[in-house]
Amino acid sequence: MKKKLNHTQKQRRTLLKGGLLGGAWGLFAGPAGAAQAATPPEIEGPFYPLTPQADQDFDLTQIEGHEASALGEVVTIQGQVLDTEGEAISGATVDIWQANAAGRYRHPHDSNPAPLDPNFQGWAIVQSGGDGGFKFKTVVPGPYPVSKDWTRPPHIHFKVSKGGYEEVVTQMYFPDQRLNAVDRLLQSKSPAEQAMMVARKAGSEGGLRYDIVLKKI
Ligand SMILES: [Fe+2]
C-alpha cells in the first residue's frame, strides 16, 4: 500500500511530466477504430519493486538530484493505451520496472552478481494522456540468467490498469534480440501474441513503439 500512497502523492507531478506531455508526444497515427486482441498477459516475475522511491517519473535515465545519468543504451518507448475497439484510453496507470543495463534489478531477491547502477531509476509510473499516449525514456535492460541454460532476453515489465478494464501485467520485448528466439516465456506465445509483445522500431527519429490493448470488464 505504501506504493499507492506514494503514487497518489506523486500523481500531480507525474501527470505534468508524463501524462500531459505524453499527450503532446502522441502525435502518431494510431490504430484507432480497428478491432484488436488485448495485450497478452505474462508473469509478473519476482522483481516487482518493493521499496517506494522518490522519483517515479517517465525518465528512468536520470534520478532527481543525481548529476550522473544511468549507464547503457538510451531508448525512448512511446505508445498508446487502447481498448479492443481501438479507442484511446486516457488516464490509465502505466507502471514499468526493469533490470539495468547490466541485467540487475534493484531488488533484494535478485541474486545476479551484476552491478547495481545507482543512477538508474529502475521503475516508473505515469498516466496515459488524452489520446492514450505515454512515453518512457530508459536504457535497454541487459539480459540476465534464470538458470544455467536459460537467459532472459532484454525486456521491460508493464502493469497497466484503468477502472472499467481488465488490468494487464505483461512484458515488452525488444526487436532484433537473438535471445528472443530461445526465451521460454516469449516462445510459449503464439506468433500473433509475440507480435504484440515485441516493440516496433518507431522510424527515423529512433526509439520504439509499443501499444497496450485493454479489455473492457
Ligand atoms: Fe524480468
JSON list of C-alpha atoms and ligand atoms in Angstrom, two decimals:
[
{"chain": "A", "resi": 1, "resn": "MET", "atom": "CA", "xyz": [0.00, 0.00, 0.00]},
{"chain": "A", "resi": 2, "resn": "LYS", "atom": "CA", "xyz": [2.97, 2.26, 0.51]},
{"chain": "A", "resi": 3, "resn": "LYS", "atom": "CA", "xyz": [3.45, 2.39, -3.22]},
{"chain": "A", "resi": 4, "resn": "LYS", "atom": "CA", "xyz": [-0.15, 3.52, -3.75]},
{"chain": "A", "resi": 5, "resn": "LEU", "atom": "CA", "xyz": [0.22, 6.32, -1.26]},
{"chain": "A", "resi": 6, "resn": "ASN", "atom": "CA", "xyz": [3.45, 7.31, -2.86]},
{"chain": "A", "resi": 7, "resn": "HIS", "atom": "CA", "xyz": [1.81, 7.25, -6.26]},
{"chain": "A", "resi": 8, "resn": "THR", "atom": "CA", "xyz": [-1.02, 9.47, -5.08]},
{"chain": "A", "resi": 9, "resn": "GLN", "atom": "CA", "xyz": [1.41, 11.93, -3.67]},
{"chain": "A", "resi": 10, "resn": "LYS", "atom": "CA", "xyz": [3.37, 11.94, -6.87]},
{"chain": "A", "resi": 11, "resn": "GLN", "atom": "CA", "xyz": [0.39, 11.95, -9.18]},
{"chain": "A", "resi": 12, "resn": "ARG", "atom": "CA", "xyz": [0.37, 15.67, -9.80]},
{"chain": "A", "resi": 13, "resn": "ARG", "atom": "CA", "xyz": [3.99, 15.75, -10.86]},
{"chain": "A", "resi": 14, "resn": "THR", "atom": "CA", "xyz": [3.59, 12.51, -12.80]},
{"chain": "A", "resi": 15, "resn": "LEU", "atom": "CA", "xyz": [0.71, 14.00, -14.77]},
{"chain": "A", "resi": 16, "resn": "LEU", "atom": "CA", "xyz": [2.81, 17.01, -15.60]},
{"chain": "A", "resi": 17, "resn": "LYS", "atom": "CA", "xyz": [5.93, 15.09, -16.51]},
{"chain": "A", "resi": 18, "resn": "GLY", "atom": "CA", "xyz": [4.40, 12.02, -18.12]},
{"chain": "A", "resi": 19, "resn": "GLY", "atom": "CA", "xyz": [0.73, 12.20, -18.87]},
{"chain": "A", "resi": 20, "resn": "LEU", "atom": "CA", "xyz": [0.09, 15.66, -20.22]},
{"chain": "A", "resi": 21, "resn": "LEU", "atom": "CA", "xyz": [3.33, 15.68, -22.12]},
{"chain": "A", "resi": 22, "resn": "GLY", "atom": "CA", "xyz": [2.57, 12.14, -23.17]},
{"chain": "A", "resi": 23, "resn": "GLY", "atom": "CA", "xyz": [-0.49, 13.51, -24.90]},
{"chain": "A", "resi": 24, "resn": "ALA", "atom": "CA", "xyz": [1.59, 16.00, -26.79]},
{"chain": "A", "resi": 25, "resn": "TRP", "atom": "CA", "xyz": [4.05, 13.30, -27.73]},
{"chain": "A", "resi": 26, "resn": "GLY", "atom": "CA", "xyz": [1.33, 11.08, -29.09]},
{"chain": "A", "resi": 27, "resn": "LEU", "atom": "CA", "xyz": [1.41, 12.68, -32.50]},
{"chain": "A", "resi": 28, "resn": "PHE", "atom": "CA", "xyz": [1.44, 9.48, -34.45]},
{"chain": "A", "resi": 29, "resn": "ALA", "atom": "CA", "xyz": [-1.09, 7.62, -36.48]},
{"chain": "A", "resi": 30, "resn": "GLY", "atom": "CA", "xyz": [-2.64, 5.11, -34.12]},
{"chain": "A", "resi": 31, "resn": "PRO", "atom": "CA", "xyz": [-4.78, 2.15, -34.99]},
{"chain": "A", "resi": 32, "resn": "ALA", "atom": "CA", "xyz": [-7.91, 3.81, -33.57]},
{"chain": "A", "resi": 33, "resn": "GLY", "atom": "CA", "xyz": [-11.12, 2.28, -34.80]},
{"chain": "A", "resi": 34, "resn": "ALA", "atom": "CA", "xyz": [-9.68, -1.15, -35.60]},
{"chain": "A", "resi": 35, "resn": "ALA", "atom": "CA", "xyz": [-10.82, -4.13, -33.50]},
{"chain": "A", "resi": 36, "resn": "GLN", "atom": "CA", "xyz": [-7.84, -5.90, -31.97]},
{"chain": "A", "resi": 37, "resn": "ALA", "atom": "CA", "xyz": [-6.88, -8.50, -29.43]},
{"chain": "A", "resi": 38, "resn": "ALA", "atom": "CA", "xyz": [-5.98, -7.50, -25.88]},
{"chain": "A", "resi": 39, "resn": "THR", "atom": "CA", "xyz": [-2.29, -7.42, -24.97]},
{"chain": "A", "resi": 40, "resn": "PRO", "atom": "CA", "xyz": [-1.27, -10.93, -23.87]},
{"chain": "A", "resi": 41, "resn": "PRO", "atom": "CA", "xyz": [-0.53, -11.27, -20.14]},
{"chain": "A", "resi": 42, "resn": "GLU", "atom": "CA", "xyz": [2.81, -12.52, -18.85]},
{"chain": "A", "resi": 43, "resn": "ILE", "atom": "CA", "xyz": [4.01, -13.45, -15.37]},
{"chain": "A", "resi": 44, "resn": "GLU", "atom": "CA", "xyz": [4.85, -10.57, -13.07]},
{"chain": "A", "resi": 45, "resn": "GLY", "atom": "CA", "xyz": [8.12, -12.24, -12.06]},
{"chain": "A", "resi": 46, "resn": "PRO", "atom": "CA", "xyz": [9.87, -11.90, -8.71]},
{"chain": "A", "resi": 47, "resn": "PHE", "atom": "CA", "xyz": [11.25, -8.38, -9.03]},
{"chain": "A", "resi": 48, "resn": "TYR", "atom": "CA", "xyz": [8.30, -6.01, -8.74]},
{"chain": "A", "resi": 49, "resn": "PRO", "atom": "CA", "xyz": [9.70, -3.06, -6.76]},
{"chain": "A", "resi": 50, "resn": "LEU", "atom": "CA", "xyz": [9.27, -3.37, -3.00]},
{"chain": "A", "resi": 51, "resn": "THR", "atom": "CA", "xyz": [10.71, -0.07, -1.90]},
{"chain": "A", "resi": 52, "resn": "PRO", "atom": "CA", "xyz": [8.98, 3.20, -2.76]},
{"chain": "A", "resi": 53, "resn": "GLN", "atom": "CA", "xyz": [11.29, 5.67, -4.42]},
{"chain": "A", "resi": 54, "resn": "ALA", "atom": "CA", "xyz": [11.01, 9.43, -4.67]},
{"chain": "A", "resi": 55, "resn": "ASP", "atom": "CA", "xyz": [11.46, 9.68, -8.41]},
{"chain": "A", "resi": 56, "resn": "GLN", "atom": "CA", "xyz": [8.89, 7.74, -10.43]},
{"chain": "A", "resi": 57, "resn": "ASP", "atom": "CA", "xyz": [8.71, 9.98, -13.49]},
{"chain": "A", "resi": 58, "resn": "PHE", "atom": "CA", "xyz": [8.94, 8.93, -17.14]},
{"chain": "A", "resi": 59, "resn": "ASP", "atom": "CA", "xyz": [12.72, 9.42, -17.39]},
{"chain": "A", "resi": 60, "resn": "LEU", "atom": "CA", "xyz": [14.41, 6.36, -15.89]},
{"chain": "A", "resi": 61, "resn": "THR", "atom": "CA", "xyz": [17.83, 7.51, -17.07]},
{"chain": "A", "resi": 62, "resn": "GLN", "atom": "CA", "xyz": [18.00, 10.40, -14.62]},
{"chain": "A", "resi": 63, "resn": "ILE", "atom": "CA", "xyz": [17.22, 10.34, -10.93]},
{"chain": "A", "resi": 64, "resn": "GLU", "atom": "CA", "xyz": [16.22, 13.69, -9.49]},
{"chain": "A", "resi": 65, "resn": "GLY", "atom": "CA", "xyz": [19.18, 15.20, -7.62]},
{"chain": "A", "resi": 66, "resn": "HIS", "atom": "CA", "xyz": [21.80, 12.94, -9.26]},
{"chain": "A", "resi": 67, "resn": "GLU", "atom": "CA", "xyz": [24.36, 14.54, -11.53]},
{"chain": "A", "resi": 68, "resn": "ALA", "atom": "CA", "xyz": [25.16, 11.40, -13.49]},
{"chain": "A", "resi": 69, "resn": "SER", "atom": "CA", "xyz": [22.80, 9.56, -15.82]},
{"chain": "A", "resi": 70, "resn": "ALA", "atom": "CA", "xyz": [22.17, 5.82, -16.00]},
{"chain": "A", "resi": 71, "resn": "LEU", "atom": "CA", "xyz": [24.66, 3.62, -17.80]},
{"chain": "A", "resi": 72, "resn": "GLY", "atom": "CA", "xyz": [23.65, 1.93, -21.03]},
{"chain": "A", "resi": 73, "resn": "GLU", "atom": "CA", "xyz": [22.00, 2.49, -24.37]},
{"chain": "A", "resi": 74, "resn": "VAL", "atom": "CA", "xyz": [19.27, 5.10, -24.04]},
{"chain": "A", "resi": 75, "resn": "VAL", "atom": "CA", "xyz": [15.96, 4.26, -25.70]},
{"chain": "A", "resi": 76, "resn": "THR", "atom": "CA", "xyz": [12.65, 6.07, -25.87]},
{"chain": "A", "resi": 77, "resn": "ILE", "atom": "CA", "xyz": [9.49, 3.99, -25.81]},
{"chain": "A", "resi": 78, "resn": "GLN", "atom": "CA", "xyz": [6.19, 5.53, -26.73]},
{"chain": "A", "resi": 79, "resn": "GLY", "atom": "CA", "xyz": [2.78, 4.11, -27.34]},
{"chain": "A", "resi": 80, "resn": "GLN", "atom": "CA", "xyz": [-0.91, 4.35, -26.66]},
{"chain": "A", "resi": 81, "resn": "VAL", "atom": "CA", "xyz": [-3.23, 2.56, -24.28]},
{"chain": "A", "resi": 82, "resn": "LEU", "atom": "CA", "xyz": [-6.20, 1.44, -26.36]},
{"chain": "A", "resi": 83, "resn": "ASP", "atom": "CA", "xyz": [-9.27, -0.73, -25.90]},
{"chain": "A", "resi": 84, "resn": "THR", "atom": "CA", "xyz": [-10.09, -3.70, -28.11]},
{"chain": "A", "resi": 85, "resn": "GLU", "atom": "CA", "xyz": [-12.16, -1.43, -30.35]},
{"chain": "A", "resi": 86, "resn": "GLY", "atom": "CA", "xyz": [-9.09, 0.72, -30.96]},
{"chain": "A", "resi": 87, "resn": "GLU", "atom": "CA", "xyz": [-10.33, 3.64, -28.86]},
{"chain": "A", "resi": 88, "resn": "ALA", "atom": "CA", "xyz": [-7.78, 5.55, -26.80]},
{"chain": "A", "resi": 89, "resn": "ILE", "atom": "CA", "xyz": [-7.87, 5.11, -23.00]},
{"chain": "A", "resi": 90, "resn": "SER", "atom": "CA", "xyz": [-6.78, 8.24, -21.18]},
{"chain": "A", "resi": 91, "resn": "GLY", "atom": "CA", "xyz": [-5.81, 8.30, -17.52]},
{"chain": "A", "resi": 92, "resn": "ALA", "atom": "CA", "xyz": [-4.60, 4.69, -17.46]},
{"chain": "A", "resi": 93, "resn": "THR", "atom": "CA", "xyz": [-1.82, 3.93, -14.99]},
{"chain": "A", "resi": 94, "resn": "VAL", "atom": "CA", "xyz": [1.26, 2.63, -16.78]},
{"chain": "A", "resi": 95, "resn": "ASP", "atom": "CA", "xyz": [3.68, 1.08, -14.30]},
{"chain": "A", "resi": 96, "resn": "ILE", "atom": "CA", "xyz": [7.01, -0.28, -15.59]},
{"chain": "A", "resi": 97, "resn": "TRP", "atom": "CA", "xyz": [10.05, -1.87, -13.98]},
{"chain": "A", "resi": 98, "resn": "GLN", "atom": "CA", "xyz": [13.17, -3.42, -15.45]},
{"chain": "A", "resi": 99, "resn": "ALA", "atom": "CA", "xyz": [16.75, -4.54, -14.94]},
{"chain": "A", "resi": 100, "resn": "ASN", "atom": "CA", "xyz": [19.56, -2.05, -15.51]},
{"chain": "A", "resi": 101, "resn": "ALA", "atom": "CA", "xyz": [21.93, -2.22, -18.47]},
{"chain": "A", "resi": 102, "resn": "ALA", "atom": "CA", "xyz": [23.95, -4.91, -16.70]},
{"chain": "A", "resi": 103, "resn": "GLY", "atom": "CA", "xyz": [20.90, -7.12, -16.18]},
{"chain": "A", "resi": 104, "resn": "ARG", "atom": "CA", "xyz": [20.43, -6.41, -12.47]},
{"chain": "A", "resi": 105, "resn": "TYR", "atom": "CA", "xyz": [17.22, -5.38, -10.70]},
{"chain": "A", "resi": 106, "resn": "ARG", "atom": "CA", "xyz": [17.35, -3.17, -7.65]},
{"chain": "A", "resi": 107, "resn": "HIS", "atom": "CA", "xyz": [15.51, -5.79, -5.63]},
{"chain": "A", "resi": 108, "resn": "PRO", "atom": "CA", "xyz": [16.64, -7.77, -2.57]},
{"chain": "A", "resi": 109, "resn": "HIS", "atom": "CA", "xyz": [15.75, -11.10, -4.21]},
{"chain": "A", "resi": 110, "resn": "ASP", "atom": "CA", "xyz": [17.87, -10.55, -7.29]},
{"chain": "A", "resi": 111, "resn": "SER", "atom": "CA", "xyz": [20.95, -12.74, -6.79]},
{"chain": "A", "resi": 112, "resn": "ASN", "atom": "CA", "xyz": [22.56, -11.76, -10.11]},
{"chain": "A", "resi": 113, "resn": "PRO", "atom": "CA", "xyz": [26.11, -10.61, -9.25]},
{"chain": "A", "resi": 114, "resn": "ALA", "atom": "CA", "xyz": [25.96, -7.96, -12.00]},
{"chain": "A", "resi": 115, "resn": "PRO", "atom": "CA", "xyz": [26.44, -4.45, -10.57]},
{"chain": "A", "resi": 116, "resn": "LEU", "atom": "CA", "xyz": [23.70, -2.10, -9.47]},
{"chain": "A", "resi": 117, "resn": "ASP", "atom": "CA", "xyz": [23.60, 1.30, -11.17]},
{"chain": "A", "resi": 118, "resn": "PRO", "atom": "CA", "xyz": [22.98, 3.98, -8.53]},
{"chain": "A", "resi": 119, "resn": "ASN", "atom": "CA", "xyz": [21.85, 6.38, -11.26]},
{"chain": "A", "resi": 120, "resn": "PHE", "atom": "CA", "xyz": [19.25, 4.13, -12.84]},
{"chain": "A", "resi": 121, "resn": "GLN", "atom": "CA", "xyz": [15.68, 4.77, -11.69]},
{"chain": "A", "resi": 122, "resn": "GLY", "atom": "CA", "xyz": [14.57, 1.20, -12.30]},
{"chain": "A", "resi": 123, "resn": "TRP", "atom": "CA", "xyz": [10.84, 1.81, -12.39]},
{"chain": "A", "resi": 124, "resn": "ALA", "atom": "CA", "xyz": [8.33, 4.48, -13.27]},
{"chain": "A", "resi": 125, "resn": "ILE", "atom": "CA", "xyz": [4.63, 5.17, -13.11]},
{"chain": "A", "resi": 126, "resn": "VAL", "atom": "CA", "xyz": [2.87, 7.55, -15.46]},
{"chain": "A", "resi": 127, "resn": "GLN", "atom": "CA", "xyz": [-0.69, 8.19, -16.59]},
{"chain": "A", "resi": 128, "resn": "SER", "atom": "CA", "xyz": [-1.70, 7.96, -20.24]},
{"chain": "A", "resi": 129, "resn": "GLY", "atom": "CA", "xyz": [-2.62, 11.29, -21.80]},
{"chain": "A", "resi": 130, "resn": "GLY", "atom": "CA", "xyz": [-5.80, 12.40, -23.52]},
{"chain": "A", "resi": 131, "resn": "ASP", "atom": "CA", "xyz": [-5.08, 10.31, -26.62]},
{"chain": "A", "resi": 132, "resn": "GLY", "atom": "CA", "xyz": [-3.98, 7.33, -24.53]},
{"chain": "A", "resi": 133, "resn": "GLY", "atom": "CA", "xyz": [-0.35, 8.26, -25.20]},
{"chain": "A", "resi": 134, "resn": "PHE", "atom": "CA", "xyz": [2.54, 7.54, -22.89]},
{"chain": "A", "resi": 135, "resn": "LYS", "atom": "CA", "xyz": [6.28, 7.77, -23.16]},
{"chain": "A", "resi": 136, "resn": "PHE", "atom": "CA", "xyz": [9.30, 6.50, -21.27]},
{"chain": "A", "resi": 137, "resn": "LYS", "atom": "CA", "xyz": [12.97, 7.29, -21.62]},
{"chain": "A", "resi": 138, "resn": "THR", "atom": "CA", "xyz": [15.10, 4.48, -20.32]},
{"chain": "A", "resi": 139, "resn": "VAL", "atom": "CA", "xyz": [18.09, 2.26, -21.09]},
{"chain": "A", "resi": 140, "resn": "VAL", "atom": "CA", "xyz": [17.98, -1.11, -22.81]},
{"chain": "A", "resi": 141, "resn": "PRO", "atom": "CA", "xyz": [17.99, -3.64, -19.97]},
{"chain": "A", "resi": 142, "resn": "GLY", "atom": "CA", "xyz": [20.69, -6.29, -20.02]},
{"chain": "A", "resi": 143, "resn": "PRO", "atom": "CA", "xyz": [19.90, -9.98, -20.37]},
{"chain": "A", "resi": 144, "resn": "TYR", "atom": "CA", "xyz": [20.04, -11.92, -17.11]},
{"chain": "A", "resi": 145, "resn": "PRO", "atom": "CA", "xyz": [20.37, -15.58, -16.18]},
{"chain": "A", "resi": 146, "resn": "VAL", "atom": "CA", "xyz": [17.42, -17.52, -14.80]},
{"chain": "A", "resi": 147, "resn": "SER", "atom": "CA", "xyz": [19.26, -20.87, -14.83]},
{"chain": "A", "resi": 148, "resn": "LYS", "atom": "CA", "xyz": [22.38, -22.26, -16.45]},
{"chain": "A", "resi": 149, "resn": "ASP", "atom": "CA", "xyz": [20.53, -22.93, -19.70]},
{"chain": "A", "resi": 150, "resn": "TRP", "atom": "CA", "xyz": [18.11, -20.02, -19.76]},
{"chain": "A", "resi": 151, "resn": "THR", "atom": "CA", "xyz": [18.97, -16.35, -20.13]},
{"chain": "A", "resi": 152, "resn": "ARG", "atom": "CA", "xyz": [16.13, -13.87, -20.34]},
{"chain": "A", "resi": 153, "resn": "PRO", "atom": "CA", "xyz": [16.28, -11.50, -23.30]},
{"chain": "A", "resi": 154, "resn": "PRO", "atom": "CA", "xyz": [16.07, -7.76, -22.61]},
{"chain": "A", "resi": 155, "resn": "HIS", "atom": "CA", "xyz": [12.51, -6.96, -21.52]},
{"chain": "A", "resi": 156, "resn": "ILE", "atom": "CA", "xyz": [10.51, -4.40, -19.59]},
{"chain": "A", "resi": 157, "resn": "HIS", "atom": "CA", "xyz": [7.71, -5.39, -17.23]},
{"chain": "A", "resi": 158, "resn": "PHE", "atom": "CA", "xyz": [4.45, -3.48, -17.62]},
{"chain": "A", "resi": 159, "resn": "LYS", "atom": "CA", "xyz": [1.39, -3.30, -15.36]},
{"chain": "A", "resi": 160, "resn": "VAL", "atom": "CA", "xyz": [-1.39, -1.24, -16.92]},
{"chain": "A", "resi": 161, "resn": "SER", "atom": "CA", "xyz": [-4.72, -0.51, -15.29]},
{"chain": "A", "resi": 162, "resn": "LYS", "atom": "CA", "xyz": [-7.77, 1.69, -15.54]},
{"chain": "A", "resi": 163, "resn": "GLY", "atom": "CA", "xyz": [-11.17, 1.40, -13.87]},
{"chain": "A", "resi": 164, "resn": "GLY", "atom": "CA", "xyz": [-13.64, -0.49, -16.07]},
{"chain": "A", "resi": 165, "resn": "TYR", "atom": "CA", "xyz": [-10.89, -2.50, -17.82]},
{"chain": "A", "resi": 166, "resn": "GLU", "atom": "CA", "xyz": [-9.06, -5.72, -17.02]},
{"chain": "A", "resi": 167, "resn": "GLU", "atom": "CA", "xyz": [-5.60, -4.93, -15.67]},
{"chain": "A", "resi": 168, "resn": "VAL", "atom": "CA", "xyz": [-2.79, -6.43, -17.72]},
{"chain": "A", "resi": 169, "resn": "VAL", "atom": "CA", "xyz": [0.60, -7.48, -16.38]},
{"chain": "A", "resi": 170, "resn": "THR", "atom": "CA", "xyz": [2.92, -8.24, -19.27]},
{"chain": "A", "resi": 171, "resn": "GLN", "atom": "CA", "xyz": [6.45, -7.94, -20.61]},
{"chain": "A", "resi": 172, "resn": "MET", "atom": "CA", "xyz": [7.66, -5.88, -23.56]},
{"chain": "A", "resi": 173, "resn": "TYR", "atom": "CA", "xyz": [10.49, -7.28, -25.65]},
{"chain": "A", "resi": 174, "resn": "PHE", "atom": "CA", "xyz": [12.98, -5.53, -27.91]},
{"chain": "A", "resi": 175, "resn": "PRO", "atom": "CA", "xyz": [13.19, -6.18, -31.66]},
{"chain": "A", "resi": 176, "resn": "ASP", "atom": "CA", "xyz": [16.29, -7.86, -33.15]},
{"chain": "A", "resi": 177, "resn": "GLN", "atom": "CA", "xyz": [17.39, -9.55, -29.93]},
{"chain": "A", "resi": 178, "resn": "ARG", "atom": "CA", "xyz": [18.77, -13.02, -30.61]},
{"chain": "A", "resi": 179, "resn": "LEU", "atom": "CA", "xyz": [17.66, -14.28, -27.19]},
{"chain": "A", "resi": 180, "resn": "ASN", "atom": "CA", "xyz": [14.01, -13.65, -28.12]},
{"chain": "A", "resi": 181, "resn": "ALA", "atom": "CA", "xyz": [14.07, -16.77, -30.30]},
{"chain": "A", "resi": 182, "resn": "VAL", "atom": "CA", "xyz": [15.05, -19.04, -27.39]},
{"chain": "A", "resi": 183, "resn": "ASP", "atom": "CA", "xyz": [13.19, -17.41, -24.50]},
{"chain": "A", "resi": 184, "resn": "ARG", "atom": "CA", "xyz": [10.89, -19.90, -22.79]},
{"chain": "A", "resi": 185, "resn": "LEU", "atom": "CA", "xyz": [8.28, -17.29, -21.92]},
{"chain": "A", "resi": 186, "resn": "LEU", "atom": "CA", "xyz": [8.13, -15.45, -25.23]},
{"chain": "A", "resi": 187, "resn": "GLN", "atom": "CA", "xyz": [8.30, -18.66, -27.25]},
{"chain": "A", "resi": 188, "resn": "SER", "atom": "CA", "xyz": [5.33, -20.11, -25.37]},
{"chain": "A", "resi": 189, "resn": "LYS", "atom": "CA", "xyz": [3.19, -17.42, -27.02]},
{"chain": "A", "resi": 190, "resn": "SER", "atom": "CA", "xyz": [1.55, -17.68, -30.44]},
{"chain": "A", "resi": 191, "resn": "PRO", "atom": "CA", "xyz": [3.12, -15.75, -33.33]},
{"chain": "A", "resi": 192, "resn": "ALA", "atom": "CA", "xyz": [0.27, -13.22, -33.13]},
{"chain": "A", "resi": 193, "resn": "GLU", "atom": "CA", "xyz": [0.80, -12.76, -29.40]},
{"chain": "A", "resi": 194, "resn": "GLN", "atom": "CA", "xyz": [4.55, -12.41, -29.89]},
{"chain": "A", "resi": 195, "resn": "ALA", "atom": "CA", "xyz": [3.92, -9.71, -32.47]},
{"chain": "A", "resi": 196, "resn": "MET", "atom": "CA", "xyz": [2.03, -7.71, -29.83]},
{"chain": "A", "resi": 197, "resn": "MET", "atom": "CA", "xyz": [4.73, -8.19, -27.21]},
{"chain": "A", "resi": 198, "resn": "VAL", "atom": "CA", "xyz": [7.77, -7.15, -29.23]},
{"chain": "A", "resi": 199, "resn": "ALA", "atom": "CA", "xyz": [8.08, -3.37, -29.64]},
{"chain": "A", "resi": 200, "resn": "ARG", "atom": "CA", "xyz": [8.47, -1.95, -33.15]},
{"chain": "A", "resi": 201, "resn": "LYS", "atom": "CA", "xyz": [11.11, 0.46, -34.33]},
{"chain": "A", "resi": 202, "resn": "ALA", "atom": "CA", "xyz": [9.44, 3.86, -34.33]},
{"chain": "A", "resi": 203, "resn": "GLY", "atom": "CA", "xyz": [11.04, 5.21, -37.50]},
{"chain": "A", "resi": 204, "resn": "SER", "atom": "CA", "xyz": [13.65, 7.76, -38.42]},
{"chain": "A", "resi": 205, "resn": "GLU", "atom": "CA", "xyz": [13.62, 9.50, -35.04]},
{"chain": "A", "resi": 206, "resn": "GLY", "atom": "CA", "xyz": [14.72, 6.27, -33.38]},
{"chain": "A", "resi": 207, "resn": "GLY", "atom": "CA", "xyz": [13.07, 4.81, -30.36]},
{"chain": "A", "resi": 208, "resn": "LEU", "atom": "CA", "xyz": [10.42, 2.17, -30.09]},
{"chain": "A", "resi": 209, "resn": "ARG", "atom": "CA", "xyz": [6.67, 1.97, -30.39]},
{"chain": "A", "resi": 210, "resn": "TYR", "atom": "CA", "xyz": [4.66, -0.26, -28.06]},
{"chain": "A", "resi": 211, "resn": "ASP", "atom": "CA", "xyz": [0.89, -0.12, -27.66]},
{"chain": "A", "resi": 212, "resn": "ILE", "atom": "CA", "xyz": [-1.12, -1.70, -24.88]},
{"chain": "A", "resi": 213, "resn": "VAL", "atom": "CA", "xyz": [-4.64, -3.01, -25.51]},
{"chain": "A", "resi": 214, "resn": "LEU", "atom": "CA", "xyz": [-7.00, -3.46, -22.57]},
{"chain": "A", "resi": 215, "resn": "LYS", "atom": "CA", "xyz": [-10.24, -5.42, -22.50]},
{"chain": "A", "resi": 216, "resn": "LYS", "atom": "CA", "xyz": [-13.36, -3.83, -21.04]},
{"chain": "A", "resi": 217, "resn": "ILE", "atom": "CA", "xyz": [-14.78, -5.58, -17.99]},
{"chain": "B", "resi": 1, "resn": "FE", "atom": "FE", "xyz": [12.29, -9.53, -15.69]}
]
